[in-house]
Each structure stands twice: as C-alpha cells, then as structure tokens.
Amino acid sequence: MLDKLRTEALALVAATPHCTLSTIGPAGVQASVVACVVREDCVYVLVPSTIDQLFNLEHELVVVLTSSLWQLRGAALALALSEAGGLQGTAPYDVSAQARAAGYTLVEVFPIRMHLEPDGLRRYRETIDFSVRVSDTSRNCVSSIR
C-alpha cells in the first residue's frame, strides 16, 4: 500500500516540468525555479552550473522541492562530470545528456518526505514518508535515511 502511495506521489512530481529548489548553507537561503525529471524513485533537477545553491549542497544535503500541489524534502547529491564526459551516479543517459548539453549540473534528489496539498481527490493534506538510499561519494556517505 505504501509503495502505491509513493508511486502516486512521484507521479505528481513527474507531471510537473519545473519546481522550486530550496537550499540552505554558507551561501544563505537560496530558492530558484529549476527543471525536474523523475526516474524510478529519484528526482533529477537541472541546476545552472554557476548558481550558489551548488555551494550550499557541498555543505548540506537536505533540500526542499516545491510546487503548488506538493512539497518534497529530500537528500541531494550534485553529480559531477567525469573525465569521460559522462555523469557519475545513477542518472539515466538521456537526463545526463540534457544537463551536459545545456551546461547545467545535475542534482540527484532522493525523497525523504512528501506533502501533498488538498485537491479534487484529496480533502486533506497528506504526508508520505520514503525510505531513501544515497550513493556513496568521496565527501559524503549517507547509506540510509528514514
């Protein structure tokens, strides 16, 4: 049952081509509208490579993605370009290629908790918790967040 709710919640994110990415860290509170793509249980966000939010992500992994219908709190990893020109992490090739072609940095967001706002089908605000896995990196290692 919970897996079905998680899938439905991520389908709402997938139906939203842009969302607001919010971070906090040494660069202060930062929020900007970014493109987002969902693949399986992960949200990929395309962030301009010169934005201060990447500096924040070096120090704080928790981010918030929002739209008018939902709010997602997650653990984020900025994926660096490898020397071979590909991206590290689990990003699908088409998403990686899109980021590379646009000169953007791809940020992998693993959902922790999602709030769904009331709409036609929901009369009340719903909260869905996710079990999260985050890839090992040279700086940060978060094996599981519950």
Backbone as JSON Lines, residues from 0, in Angstrom:
{"i":0,"aa":"M","n":[0.82,-1.19,0.0],"ca":[0.0,0.0,0.0],"c":[0.87,1.26,0.0]}
{"i":1,"aa":"L","n":[1.9,1.25,0.86],"ca":[2.78,2.43,0.93],"c":[3.53,2.63,-0.38]}
{"i":2,"aa":"D","n":[3.96,1.53,-1.01],"ca":[4.65,1.66,-2.3],"c":[3.74,2.29,-3.35]}
{"i":3,"aa":"K","n":[2.46,1.95,-3.33],"ca":[1.5,2.54,-4.27],"c":[1.37,4.04,-4.02]}
{"i":4,"aa":"L","n":[1.29,4.45,-2.75],"ca":[1.22,5.88,-2.43],"c":[2.47,6.62,-2.86]}
{"i":5,"aa":"R","n":[3.63,6.0,-2.65],"ca":[4.89,6.62,-3.07],"c":[4.94,6.8,-4.58]}
{"i":6,"aa":"T","n":[4.49,5.78,-5.3],"ca":[4.46,5.85,-6.76],"c":[3.52,6.96,-7.24]}
{"i":7,"aa":"E","n":[2.35,7.06,-6.62],"ca":[1.4,8.11,-6.98],"c":[1.96,9.5,-6.67]}
{"i":8,"aa":"A","n":[2.66,9.62,-5.54],"ca":[3.24,10.91,-5.16],"c":[4.32,11.32,-6.16]}
{"i":9,"aa":"L","n":[5.18,10.38,-6.55],"ca":[6.22,10.7,-7.53],"c":[5.63,10.97,-8.91]}
{"i":10,"aa":"A","n":[4.48,10.4,-9.21],"ca":[3.81,10.71,-10.48],"c":[3.38,12.17,-10.52]}
{"i":11,"aa":"L","n":[3.0,12.73,-9.37],"ca":[2.68,14.17,-9.31],"c":[3.9,15.01,-9.63]}
{"i":12,"aa":"V","n":[5.05,14.6,-9.1],"ca":[6.3,15.33,-9.39],"c":[6.62,15.19,-10.86]}
{"i":13,"aa":"A","n":[6.47,13.99,-11.41],"ca":[6.77,13.75,-12.82],"c":[5.9,14.59,-13.74]}
{"i":14,"aa":"A","n":[4.69,14.91,-13.31],"ca":[3.77,15.72,-14.12],"c":[4.11,17.2,-14.05]}
{"i":15,"aa":"T","n":[5.1,17.56,-13.24],"ca":[5.5,18.96,-13.06],"c":[6.86,19.16,-13.71]}
{"i":16,"aa":"P","n":[6.93,19.88,-14.85],"ca":[8.23,20.04,-15.52],"c":[9.2,20.96,-14.78]}
{"i":17,"aa":"H","n":[8.67,21.87,-13.95],"ca":[9.52,22.8,-13.19],"c":[9.02,22.87,-11.75]}
{"i":18,"aa":"C","n":[9.97,23.06,-10.84],"ca":[9.63,23.22,-9.43],"c":[10.61,24.2,-8.8]}
{"i":19,"aa":"T","n":[10.39,24.55,-7.55],"ca":[11.3,25.44,-6.84],"c":[12.24,24.61,-5.99]}
{"i":20,"aa":"L","n":[13.53,24.79,-6.19],"ca":[14.57,24.13,-5.39],"c":[15.01,25.09,-4.31]}
{"i":21,"aa":"S","n":[14.94,24.66,-3.04],"ca":[15.37,25.49,-1.91],"c":[16.48,24.79,-1.17]}
{"i":22,"aa":"T","n":[17.56,25.55,-0.88],"ca":[18.69,25.03,-0.13],"c":[19.08,26.03,0.94]}
{"i":23,"aa":"I","n":[19.87,25.55,1.9],"ca":[20.42,26.43,2.93],"c":[21.85,25.99,3.17]}
{"i":24,"aa":"G","n":[22.7,26.95,3.49],"ca":[24.11,26.65,3.73],"c":[24.91,27.92,3.81]}
{"i":25,"aa":"P","n":[26.21,27.84,3.52],"ca":[27.08,29.02,3.61],"c":[26.66,30.18,2.71]}
{"i":26,"aa":"A","n":[25.97,29.89,1.62],"ca":[25.5,30.95,0.71],"c":[24.15,31.5,1.16]}
{"i":27,"aa":"G","n":[23.66,31.05,2.33],"ca":[22.38,31.52,2.84],"c":[21.23,30.69,2.28]}
{"i":28,"aa":"V","n":[20.03,31.17,2.51],"ca":[18.85,30.51,1.96],"c":[18.76,30.86,0.48]}
{"i":29,"aa":"Q","n":[18.66,29.84,-0.36],"ca":[18.58,30.04,-1.8],"c":[17.36,29.31,-2.33]}
{"i":30,"aa":"A","n":[16.63,29.93,-3.26],"ca":[15.49,29.29,-3.91],"c":[15.47,29.72,-5.37]}
{"i":31,"aa":"S","n":[15.26,28.75,-6.25],"ca":[15.16,29.08,-7.67],"c":[14.31,28.03,-8.38]}
{"i":32,"aa":"V","n":[13.71,28.45,-9.48],"ca":[12.88,27.55,-10.29],"c":[13.82,26.76,-11.19]}
{"i":33,"aa":"V","n":[13.65,25.42,-11.18],"ca":[14.51,24.52,-11.94],"c":[13.67,23.48,-12.66]}
{"i":34,"aa":"A","n":[14.24,22.89,-13.68],"ca":[13.59,21.77,-14.38],"c":[13.79,20.5,-13.57]}
{"i":35,"aa":"C","n":[12.76,19.64,-13.55],"ca":[12.88,18.39,-12.8],"c":[12.33,17.23,-13.63]}
{"i":36,"aa":"V","n":[12.95,16.06,-13.43],"ca":[12.58,14.84,-14.12],"c":[12.6,13.71,-13.11]}
{"i":37,"aa":"V","n":[11.6,12.83,-13.16],"ca":[11.54,11.69,-12.25],"c":[11.89,10.42,-13.02]}
{"i":38,"aa":"R","n":[12.79,9.63,-12.44],"ca":[13.11,8.3,-12.94],"c":[13.1,7.35,-11.75]}
{"i":39,"aa":"E","n":[12.22,6.36,-11.81],"ca":[12.05,5.39,-10.73],"c":[11.76,6.11,-9.43]}
{"i":40,"aa":"D","n":[12.62,5.96,-8.41],"ca":[12.36,6.57,-7.1],"c":[13.23,7.79,-6.85]}
{"i":41,"aa":"C","n":[13.7,8.43,-7.91],"ca":[14.63,9.55,-7.78],"c":[14.17,10.73,-8.62]}
{"i":42,"aa":"V","n":[14.39,11.93,-8.11],"ca":[14.08,13.15,-8.85],"c":[15.4,13.78,-9.28]}
{"i":43,"aa":"Y","n":[15.53,14.09,-10.56],"ca":[16.73,14.74,-11.09],"c":[16.39,16.19,-11.39]}
{"i":44,"aa":"V","n":[17.21,17.1,-10.89],"ca":[16.98,18.52,-11.04],"c":[18.15,19.11,-11.83]}
{"i":45,"aa":"L","n":[17.85,19.91,-12.85],"ca":[18.89,20.56,-13.65],"c":[19.12,21.96,-13.1]}
{"i":46,"aa":"V","n":[20.33,22.2,-12.61],"ca":[20.68,23.45,-11.94],"c":[21.77,24.15,-12.73]}
{"i":47,"aa":"P","n":[21.64,25.46,-12.98],"ca":[22.73,26.17,-13.65],"c":[24.05,25.98,-12.89]}
{"i":48,"aa":"S","n":[25.12,25.74,-13.63],"ca":[26.41,25.4,-13.01],"c":[27.03,26.54,-12.22]}
{"i":49,"aa":"T","n":[26.53,27.74,-12.35],"ca":[27.12,28.89,-11.64],"c":[26.28,29.36,-10.46]}
{"i":50,"aa":"I","n":[25.29,28.6,-10.06],"ca":[24.36,29.04,-9.03],"c":[24.92,28.75,-7.63]}
{"i":51,"aa":"D","n":[24.59,29.63,-6.67],"ca":[25.06,29.49,-5.29],"c":[24.52,28.25,-4.6]}
{"i":52,"aa":"Q","n":[23.44,27.69,-5.09],"ca":[22.88,26.5,-4.46],"c":[23.85,25.33,-4.49]}
{"i":53,"aa":"L","n":[24.69,25.27,-5.5],"ca":[25.68,24.18,-5.55],"c":[26.68,24.3,-4.4]}
{"i":54,"aa":"F","n":[27.03,25.52,-4.03],"ca":[27.91,25.75,-2.87],"c":[27.21,25.25,-1.6]}
{"i":55,"aa":"N","n":[25.92,25.56,-1.47],"ca":[25.16,25.07,-0.32],"c":[25.13,23.55,-0.27]}
{"i":56,"aa":"L","n":[24.98,22.9,-1.43],"ca":[24.89,21.44,-1.47],"c":[26.2,20.76,-1.07]}
{"i":57,"aa":"E","n":[27.31,21.47,-1.16],"ca":[28.57,20.91,-0.69],"c":[28.59,20.76,0.82]}
{"i":58,"aa":"H","n":[27.73,21.51,1.52],"ca":[27.74,21.52,2.99],"c":[26.47,20.93,3.6]}
{"i":59,"aa":"E","n":[25.38,20.94,2.87],"ca":[24.1,20.45,3.41],"c":[23.38,19.66,2.34]}
{"i":60,"aa":"L","n":[23.11,18.39,2.62],"ca":[22.49,17.51,1.63],"c":[20.97,17.65,1.54]}
{"i":61,"aa":"V","n":[20.33,18.18,2.58],"ca":[18.86,18.26,2.6],"c":[18.38,19.44,1.77]}
{"i":62,"aa":"V","n":[17.43,19.17,0.86],"ca":[16.83,20.2,0.01],"c":[15.32,20.07,0.09]}
{"i":63,"aa":"V","n":[14.64,21.1,-0.39],"ca":[13.18,21.06,-0.5],"c":[12.82,21.44,-1.92]}
{"i":64,"aa":"L","n":[11.99,20.62,-2.55],"ca":[11.42,20.91,-3.87],"c":[9.95,21.2,-3.65]}
{"i":65,"aa":"T","n":[9.43,22.25,-4.3],"ca":[8.03,22.61,-4.11],"c":[7.34,22.96,-5.42]}
{"i":66,"aa":"S","n":[6.05,22.72,-5.43],"ca":[5.15,23.22,-6.47],"c":[3.87,23.62,-5.75]}
{"i":67,"aa":"S","n":[2.87,24.02,-6.49],"ca":[1.62,24.43,-5.83],"c":[0.86,23.24,-5.26]}
{"i":68,"aa":"L","n":[1.14,22.02,-5.73],"ca":[0.4,20.84,-5.28],"c":[1.16,19.94,-4.32]}
{"i":69,"aa":"W","n":[2.48,20.14,-4.18],"ca":[3.27,19.25,-3.34],"c":[4.54,19.93,-2.82]}
{"i":70,"aa":"Q","n":[5.09,19.33,-1.78],"ca":[6.38,19.75,-1.22],"c":[7.16,18.47,-0.92]}
{"i":71,"aa":"L","n":[8.39,18.39,-1.42],"ca":[9.21,17.2,-1.24],"c":[10.5,17.57,-0.52]}
{"i":72,"aa":"R","n":[10.77,16.92,0.59],"ca":[12.04,17.08,1.3],"c":[12.89,15.88,0.92]}
{"i":73,"aa":"G","n":[14.15,16.13,0.54],"ca":[14.99,15.03,0.1],"c":[16.46,15.25,0.37]}
{"i":74,"aa":"A","n":[17.23,14.19,0.16],"ca":[18.69,14.23,0.25],"c":[19.22,14.39,-1.17]}
{"i":75,"aa":"A","n":[20.1,15.36,-1.36],"ca":[20.56,15.69,-2.71],"c":[22.06,15.46,-2.87]}
{"i":76,"aa":"L","n":[22.43,15.07,-4.08],"ca":[23.83,14.94,-4.47],"c":[24.0,15.62,-5.82]}
{"i":77,"aa":"A","n":[24.95,16.55,-5.9],"ca":[25.28,17.17,-7.18],"c":[26.21,16.21,-7.9]}
{"i":78,"aa":"L","n":[25.85,15.84,-9.12],"ca":[26.63,14.88,-9.89],"c":[27.65,15.62,-10.75]}
{"i":79,"aa":"A","n":[28.92,15.28,-10.58],"ca":[29.99,15.94,-11.33],"c":[30.21,15.21,-12.65]}
{"i":80,"aa":"L","n":[30.67,15.95,-13.65],"ca":[31.04,15.32,-14.92],"c":[32.3,14.51,-14.73]}
{"i":81,"aa":"S","n":[32.31,13.32,-15.27],"ca":[33.52,12.51,-15.2],"c":[34.44,12.91,-16.35]}
{"i":82,"aa":"E","n":[35.68,12.45,-16.3],"ca":[36.64,12.79,-17.35],"c":[36.2,12.25,-18.71]}
{"i":83,"aa":"A","n":[35.45,11.17,-18.72],"ca":[34.98,10.58,-19.98],"c":[33.81,11.35,-20.58]}
{"i":84,"aa":"G","n":[33.31,12.36,-19.85],"ca":[32.2,13.15,-20.36],"c":[30.85,12.69,-19.89]}
{"i":85,"aa":"G","n":[30.79,11.56,-19.21],"ca":[29.52,11.06,-18.68],"c":[29.32,11.59,-17.28]}
{"i":86,"aa":"L","n":[28.19,11.27,-16.69],"ca":[27.92,11.69,-15.32],"c":[28.06,10.52,-14.39]}
{"i":87,"aa":"Q","n":[28.46,10.82,-13.17],"ca":[28.55,9.79,-12.15],"c":[27.19,9.63,-11.52]}
{"i":88,"aa":"G","n":[27.01,8.58,-10.74],"ca":[25.74,8.36,-10.08],"c":[24.84,7.47,-10.92]}
{"i":89,"aa":"T","n":[23.57,7.51,-10.63],"ca":[22.62,6.62,-11.29],"c":[21.75,7.34,-12.31]}
{"i":90,"aa":"A","n":[22.16,8.5,-12.74],"ca":[21.35,9.29,-13.67],"c":[21.18,8.57,-15.01]}
{"i":91,"aa":"P","n":[19.96,8.54,-15.53],"ca":[19.74,7.96,-16.86],"c":[20.5,8.77,-17.92]}
{"i":92,"aa":"Y","n":[20.88,8.08,-18.99],"ca":[21.69,8.72,-20.02],"c":[21.02,9.94,-20.63]}
{"i":93,"aa":"D","n":[19.7,9.87,-20.91],"ca":[19.02,10.99,-21.56],"c":[19.01,12.24,-20.67]}
{"i":94,"aa":"V","n":[18.85,12.04,-19.37],"ca":[18.85,13.17,-18.44],"c":[20.26,13.75,-18.33]}
{"i":95,"aa":"S","n":[21.27,12.87,-18.28],"ca":[22.67,13.31,-18.23],"c":[23.04,14.11,-19.47]}
{"i":96,"aa":"A","n":[22.62,13.62,-20.63],"ca":[22.93,14.3,-21.89],"c":[22.26,15.66,-21.95]}
{"i":97,"aa":"Q","n":[21.03,15.76,-21.46],"ca":[20.31,17.03,-21.44],"c":[21.05,18.05,-20.56]}
{"i":98,"aa":"A","n":[21.5,17.62,-19.39],"ca":[22.24,18.52,-18.49],"c":[23.55,18.97,-19.13]}
{"i":99,"aa":"R","n":[24.27,18.02,-19.72],"ca":[25.57,18.33,-20.34],"c":[25.39,19.31,-21.49]}
{"i":100,"aa":"A","n":[24.37,19.09,-22.34],"ca":[24.15,19.95,-23.5],"c":[23.77,21.37,-23.09]}
{"i":101,"aa":"A","n":[23.07,21.52,-21.98],"ca":[22.63,22.84,-21.53],"c":[23.66,23.52,-20.63]}
{"i":102,"aa":"G","n":[24.75,22.82,-20.28],"ca":[25.76,23.4,-19.39],"c":[25.29,23.46,-17.94]}
{"i":103,"aa":"Y","n":[24.42,22.55,-17.57],"ca":[23.87,22.52,-16.23],"c":[24.53,21.42,-15.4]}
{"i":104,"aa":"T","n":[24.37,21.53,-14.09],"ca":[24.78,20.48,-13.18],"c":[23.53,19.68,-12.83]}
{"i":105,"aa":"L","n":[23.66,18.39,-12.83],"ca":[22.54,17.52,-12.5],"c":[22.59,17.21,-11.01]}
{"i":106,"aa":"V","n":[21.46,17.42,-10.33],"ca":[21.36,17.13,-8.9],"c":[20.37,15.99,-8.73]}
{"i":107,"aa":"E","n":[20.83,14.96,-8.05],"ca":[20.02,13.77,-7.77],"c":[19.36,13.97,-6.41]}
{"i":108,"aa":"V","n":[18.03,13.92,-6.36],"ca":[17.3,14.11,-5.1],"c":[16.57,12.83,-4.75]}
{"i":109,"aa":"F","n":[16.89,12.27,-3.59],"ca":[16.25,11.07,-3.09],"c":[15.19,11.5,-2.08]}
{"i":110,"aa":"P","n":[13.9,11.25,-2.35],"ca":[12.83,11.71,-1.46],"c":[12.93,11.12,-0.05]}
{"i":111,"aa":"I","n":[12.68,11.99,0.93],"ca":[12.6,11.57,2.33],"c":[11.15,11.65,2.8]}
{"i":112,"aa":"R","n":[10.52,12.79,2.55],"ca":[9.13,13.0,2.95],"c":[8.47,13.92,1.93]}
{"i":113,"aa":"M","n":[7.21,13.62,1.63],"ca":[6.47,14.44,0.67],"c":[5.11,14.79,1.24]}
{"i":114,"aa":"H","n":[4.73,16.05,1.07],"ca":[3.42,16.54,1.49],"c":[2.61,16.84,0.24]}
{"i":115,"aa":"L","n":[1.41,16.29,0.18],"ca":[0.51,16.52,-0.95],"c":[-0.61,17.45,-0.49]}
{"i":116,"aa":"E","n":[-0.8,18.54,-1.19],"ca":[-1.83,19.51,-0.83],"c":[-3.21,18.99,-1.25]}
{"i":117,"aa":"P","n":[-4.26,19.45,-0.57],"ca":[-5.62,19.04,-0.96],"c":[-5.93,19.47,-2.4]}
{"i":118,"aa":"D","n":[-6.61,18.6,-3.12],"ca":[-7.1,18.94,-4.47],"c":[-8.42,18.22,-4.67]}
{"i":119,"aa":"G","n":[-8.84,18.0,-5.87],"ca":[-10.13,17.37,-6.13],"c":[-10.29,16.0,-5.5]}
{"i":120,"aa":"L","n":[-9.23,15.2,-5.49],"ca":[-9.31,13.84,-4.96],"c":[-8.98,13.77,-3.47]}
{"i":121,"aa":"R","n":[-8.19,14.69,-2.99],"ca":[-7.78,14.7,-1.58],"c":[-8.44,15.86,-0.87]}
{"i":122,"aa":"R","n":[-9.1,15.57,0.24],"ca":[-9.75,16.62,1.01],"c":[-8.81,17.22,2.05]}
{"i":123,"aa":"Y","n":[-7.74,16.48,2.39],"ca":[-6.83,16.92,3.43],"c":[-5.39,16.81,2.92]}
{"i":124,"aa":"R","n":[-4.49,17.52,3.6],"ca":[-3.08,17.42,3.27],"c":[-2.57,16.04,3.7]}
{"i":125,"aa":"E","n":[-1.87,15.36,2.79],"ca":[-1.33,14.04,3.07],"c":[0.19,14.1,3.15]}
{"i":126,"aa":"T","n":[0.77,13.28,4.02],"ca":[2.21,13.18,4.16],"c":[2.63,11.75,3.88]}
{"i":127,"aa":"I","n":[3.64,11.58,3.04],"ca":[4.15,10.26,2.68],"c":[5.64,10.23,2.99]}
{"i":128,"aa":"D","n":[6.07,9.22,3.76],"ca":[7.48,9.04,4.07],"c":[8.08,8.04,3.1]}
{"i":129,"aa":"F","n":[9.34,8.28,2.74],"ca":[10.08,7.41,1.83],"c":[11.28,6.83,2.57]}
{"i":130,"aa":"S","n":[11.69,5.64,2.18],"ca":[12.98,5.09,2.6],"c":[13.96,5.53,1.53]}
{"i":131,"aa":"V","n":[15.09,6.1,1.94],"ca":[15.99,6.71,0.98],"c":[17.33,6.01,0.97]}
{"i":132,"aa":"R","n":[17.85,5.82,-0.24],"ca":[19.23,5.37,-0.4],"c":[19.98,6.48,-1.12]}
{"i":133,"aa":"V","n":[21.18,6.74,-0.68],"ca":[22.01,7.77,-1.3],"c":[23.33,7.14,-1.67]}
{"i":134,"aa":"S","n":[23.8,7.39,-2.89],"ca":[25.05,6.83,-3.36],"c":[26.23,7.32,-2.53]}
{"i":135,"aa":"D","n":[27.26,6.49,-2.39],"ca":[28.49,6.91,-1.72],"c":[29.17,7.97,-2.58]}
{"i":136,"aa":"T","n":[29.75,8.97,-1.94],"ca":[30.56,9.96,-2.64],"c":[31.86,10.1,-1.88]}
{"i":137,"aa":"S","n":[32.82,10.79,-2.46],"ca":[34.1,10.96,-1.78],"c":[33.98,11.83,-0.54]}
{"i":138,"aa":"R","n":[33.0,12.74,-0.49],"ca":[32.87,13.65,0.65],"c":[31.8,13.19,1.62]}
{"i":139,"aa":"N","n":[30.69,12.74,1.12],"ca":[29.55,12.41,1.97],"c":[29.11,10.98,1.73]}
{"i":140,"aa":"C","n":[28.74,10.3,2.78],"ca":[28.23,8.94,2.65],"c":[27.01,8.81,3.53]}
{"i":141,"aa":"V","n":[25.85,8.71,2.92],"ca":[24.61,8.52,3.66],"c":[24.01,7.23,3.13]}
{"i":142,"aa":"S","n":[24.08,6.17,3.89],"ca":[23.62,4.88,3.38],"c":[22.11,4.75,3.42]}
{"i":143,"aa":"S","n":[21.47,5.36,4.43],"ca":[20.02,5.25,4.53],"c":[19.49,6.35,5.41]}
{"i":144,"aa":"I","n":[18.41,6.97,4.97],"ca":[17.75,7.99,5.75],"c":[16.29,7.55,5.86]}
{"i":145,"aa":"R","n":[15.77,7.47,7.04],"ca":[14.37,7.05,7.21],"c":[13.6,8.1,7.94]}
